[in-house]
Short mmCIF file of C-alpha atoms in Angstrom, two decimals:
data_model
loop_
_atom_site.label_atom_id
_atom_site.label_comp_id
_atom_site.label_asym_id
_atom_site.label_seq_id
_atom_site.Cartn_x
_atom_site.Cartn_y
_atom_site.Cartn_z
CA MET C 15 22.04 -3.01 4.03
CA LEU C 16 21.46 -3.08 0.26
CA THR C 17 21.78 -6.88 0.02
CA SER C 18 19.41 -7.33 2.98
CA THR C 19 16.96 -4.96 1.30
CA MET C 20 17.08 -7.04 -1.88
CA ILE C 21 16.43 -10.32 -0.03
CA LEU C 22 13.63 -8.91 2.15
CA GLY C 23 12.11 -7.05 -0.80
CA TRP C 24 11.77 -10.18 -2.92
CA ILE C 25 10.31 -12.02 0.07
CA GLY C 26 7.71 -9.24 0.15
CA VAL C 27 6.92 -9.79 -3.54
CA LEU C 28 6.65 -13.55 -2.90
CA LEU C 29 4.22 -12.92 -0.03
CA PHE C 30 2.12 -10.74 -2.34
CA LEU C 31 1.97 -13.53 -4.93
CA ILE C 32 1.03 -16.05 -2.23
CA ILE C 33 -1.80 -13.77 -1.08
CA ILE C 34 -3.10 -13.41 -4.65
CA SER C 35 -2.89 -17.13 -5.42
CA THR C 36 -4.57 -18.24 -2.16
CA TYR C 37 -7.10 -15.42 -1.78
CA LYS C 38 -10.18 -17.27 -3.08
CA LYS C 39 -9.51 -20.37 -1.02
CA MET C 40 -8.79 -18.34 2.14
CA ALA C 41 -11.86 -16.17 1.58
CA LYS C 42 -14.08 -19.26 1.36
CA ARG C 43 -12.73 -20.36 4.75
CA ASN C 44 -13.24 -16.84 6.18
CA GLU C 45 -9.48 -16.59 6.88
CA TYR C 46 -9.33 -12.84 6.31
CA ALA C 47 -7.29 -12.30 9.48
CA ILE C 48 -4.35 -14.39 8.24
CA LEU C 49 -4.52 -12.63 4.85
CA HIS C 50 -4.18 -9.25 6.59
CA LEU C 51 -1.34 -10.62 8.72
CA LEU C 52 0.48 -11.70 5.54
CA MET C 53 -0.05 -8.22 4.12
CA ALA C 54 1.40 -6.66 7.27
CA LEU C 55 4.48 -8.90 6.90
CA MET C 56 4.68 -8.09 3.18
CA TYR C 57 4.76 -4.33 3.75
CA ALA C 58 7.25 -4.84 6.59
CA MET C 59 9.60 -6.61 4.17
CA TRP C 60 9.61 -3.45 2.00
CA LEU C 61 10.35 -1.03 4.87
CA PRO C 62 14.12 -0.78 4.11
CA LEU C 63 13.47 -0.05 0.40
CA PRO C 64 12.94 3.75 0.59
CA LEU C 65 16.22 4.19 2.49
CA SER C 66 18.09 1.87 0.12
CA LEU C 67 16.85 3.73 -2.95
CA TYR C 68 17.89 7.00 -1.32
CA LEU C 69 21.39 5.58 -0.84
CA LEU C 70 21.54 4.16 -4.37
CA LEU C 71 20.43 7.37 -6.08
CA GLY C 72 22.39 9.69 -3.80
CA SER C 73 19.89 12.51 -4.40
CA ASP C 74 19.14 15.18 -1.81
CA THR C 75 15.80 15.70 -3.57
CA LEU C 76 14.78 12.16 -2.66
CA LEU C 77 15.13 12.74 1.09
CA VAL C 78 11.62 14.22 1.32
CA GLY C 79 10.24 11.40 -0.85
CA THR C 80 11.95 8.84 1.38
CA ILE C 81 10.07 10.21 4.40
CA PHE C 82 6.76 9.78 2.55
CA GLY C 83 7.78 6.26 1.46
CA LEU C 84 8.68 5.22 4.99
CA ALA C 85 5.49 6.76 6.42
CA TYR C 86 3.42 4.94 3.77
CA LEU C 87 4.92 1.52 4.54
CA PHE C 88 5.14 1.92 8.32
CA MET C 89 1.53 3.08 8.65
CA LEU C 90 0.31 0.28 6.35
CA VAL C 91 2.03 -2.31 8.56
CA ILE C 92 0.22 -0.84 11.58
CA SER C 93 -3.10 -0.67 9.70
CA MET C 94 -2.89 -4.29 8.52
CA ALA C 95 -1.87 -5.52 11.99
CA LEU C 96 -4.83 -3.69 13.59
CA GLN C 97 -7.20 -5.06 10.95
CA THR C 98 -5.86 -8.56 11.65
CA GLY C 99 -6.65 -8.21 15.35
CA HIS C 100 -10.09 -6.76 14.67
CA ILE C 101 -11.09 -9.48 12.18
CA ALA C 102 -9.72 -12.29 14.35
CA PHE C 103 -11.57 -11.01 17.43
CA ILE C 104 -14.88 -10.61 15.58
CA ASN C 105 -14.62 -14.09 14.04
CA LYS C 106 -13.59 -15.87 17.25
CA HIS C 107 -15.44 -14.02 20.00
CA ASN C 108 -18.69 -12.80 18.50
CA GLU C 109 -20.63 -16.03 18.10
CA ASP C 110 -23.31 -14.67 20.44
CA HIS C 111 -23.46 -11.44 18.33
CA LEU C 112 -22.95 -9.20 21.36
CA ILE C 113 -20.95 -6.89 19.09
CA PRO C 114 -23.44 -5.44 16.57
CA GLU C 115 -22.57 -5.79 12.87
CA LYS C 116 -22.71 -2.00 12.47
CA HIS C 117 -20.11 -1.56 15.22
CA ALA C 118 -17.82 -4.09 13.50
CA GLU C 119 -18.27 -2.25 10.20
CA TYR C 120 -17.49 1.06 11.95
CA MET C 121 -14.24 -0.32 13.34
CA MET C 122 -13.21 -1.66 9.92
CA ALA C 123 -14.05 1.65 8.25
CA THR C 124 -11.86 3.44 10.81
CA LEU C 125 -8.92 1.24 9.82
CA THR C 126 -9.43 1.38 6.04
CA ASN C 127 -10.72 4.43 4.16
CA PRO C 128 -9.85 7.28 4.16
CA PHE C 129 -6.76 6.06 6.05
CA GLU C 130 -5.49 3.68 3.36
CA SER C 131 -6.33 6.00 0.44
CA LEU C 132 -4.40 8.79 2.20
CA LEU C 133 -1.44 6.42 2.43
CA GLY C 134 -1.85 5.89 -1.33
CA VAL C 135 -1.28 9.65 -1.68
CA PHE C 136 1.93 9.25 0.35
CA LYS C 137 3.08 6.48 -2.00
CA CYS C 138 2.41 8.66 -5.04
CA LEU C 139 4.38 11.54 -3.52
CA TRP C 140 7.26 9.10 -2.98
CA ALA C 141 6.94 8.01 -6.63
CA ILE C 142 7.03 11.65 -7.82
CA PHE C 143 10.21 12.35 -5.84
CA LEU C 144 11.68 9.12 -7.21
CA ALA C 145 10.83 10.33 -10.74
CA ILE C 146 12.63 13.64 -10.11
CA SER C 147 15.67 11.83 -8.68
CA PHE C 148 15.84 9.36 -11.60
CA TRP C 149 15.58 12.31 -14.00
CA GLU C 150 18.45 14.08 -12.24
CA ASN C 151 20.51 10.88 -12.59
CA GLY C 152 19.75 10.69 -16.31
CA GLU C 153 17.64 7.52 -15.93
CA ILE C 154 14.80 8.68 -18.15
CA LEU C 155 12.95 5.34 -18.41
CA MET C 156 12.69 4.90 -14.64
CA ALA C 157 11.77 8.58 -14.26
CA SER C 158 8.91 8.16 -16.75
CA ILE C 159 7.63 4.98 -15.07
CA MET C 160 7.69 6.58 -11.62
CA LEU C 161 5.90 9.65 -12.96
CA LEU C 162 3.11 7.40 -14.25
CA PHE C 163 2.73 5.90 -10.77
CA GLY C 164 2.83 9.41 -9.33
CA LEU C 165 -0.22 10.35 -11.42
CA PHE C 166 -2.26 7.89 -9.34
CA ILE C 167 -2.20 10.66 -6.71
CA PHE C 168 -5.40 12.04 -8.23
CA TYR C 169 -7.12 8.66 -7.91
CA TYR C 170 -6.19 8.27 -4.23
CA LEU C 171 -6.83 11.94 -3.44
CA PHE C 172 -10.33 11.84 -4.95
CA ILE C 173 -11.19 8.71 -2.92
CA THR C 174 -9.80 10.30 0.27
CA ILE C 175 -11.81 13.49 -0.22
CA ASP C 176 -15.00 11.64 -1.25
CA THR C 177 -14.82 9.40 1.84
CA SER C 178 -14.30 12.41 4.11
CA LEU C 179 -17.06 14.69 2.79
CA MET C 180 -20.51 14.72 4.38
CA LYS C 181 -22.08 16.17 1.23
CA ARG C 182 -20.67 14.25 -1.73
CA VAL C 183 -19.30 16.13 -4.75
CA LYS C 184 -20.13 14.58 -8.12
CA LEU C 185 -16.54 14.90 -9.41
CA PHE C 186 -15.04 12.98 -6.48
CA SER C 187 -17.86 10.41 -6.18
CA LYS C 188 -17.24 9.26 -9.78
CA VAL C 189 -13.96 7.68 -8.65
CA LYS C 190 -14.66 4.37 -6.90
CA PRO C 191 -12.20 2.34 -4.81
CA ASN C 192 -11.11 -0.70 -6.82
CA ILE C 193 -9.24 -3.35 -4.83
CA VAL C 194 -7.99 -5.11 -8.00
CA LEU C 195 -6.58 -1.88 -9.46
CA VAL C 196 -4.94 -0.86 -6.18
CA ASN C 197 -3.32 -4.26 -5.60
CA LEU C 198 -2.15 -4.59 -9.20
CA GLU C 199 -0.69 -1.09 -9.17
CA THR C 200 1.06 -1.77 -5.86
CA LEU C 201 2.48 -5.11 -7.01
CA ILE C 202 3.86 -3.69 -10.28
CA PHE C 203 5.27 -0.64 -8.46
CA PHE C 204 7.27 -2.73 -6.00
CA ILE C 205 8.38 -5.30 -8.59
CA ILE C 206 9.81 -2.47 -10.73
CA LEU C 207 11.59 -0.91 -7.75
CA MET C 208 12.92 -4.30 -6.64
CA CYS C 209 14.19 -5.09 -10.15
CA TYR C 210 15.98 -1.73 -10.25
CA ALA C 211 17.48 -2.16 -6.78
CA THR C 212 18.58 -5.73 -7.59
CA ILE C 213 20.32 -4.67 -10.81
CA ARG C 214 22.04 -1.73 -9.08
CA ILE C 215 23.16 -3.85 -6.11
#
């Protein structure tokens, strides 16, 4: 299982790099559906990682974190797959504009925030439990790095709450979703975990 996790995990990283390197060209061609499909495949490649890290660290504390990690990845795969279908349908079957733009935006909003920002909270909870487990194993550097990623919980939580409130609160509304920050944080997070898992395997 651990070797398979390593192979699939690095395929996931490769898919992420392909998405980043081809994004501008694909966006110009309006190929957002295939980009979301690649993201669904990318997150699917990382699905075994929470279980493998649980096995590698052998920490009972990490069991709860593993559940959050699995939920985060599994639900993102579903979200990206649904977004792929939605975007593909709108692009291919709405030439006569029978589906109003507002309805299309509503559907996309249903599949993105606060859903995706809540999943970001799940990832941060996983990172916090990883930090505790690394600390218990005496791996202070990894514990510190995971704790830093865990602190992003405030960022994702503020976005989730701000998106959900009818009357906006100034504190929460100051935090804006930033696709570059989120993607960069996600990429670095998984590269670090994959490097650790690869060295340990």
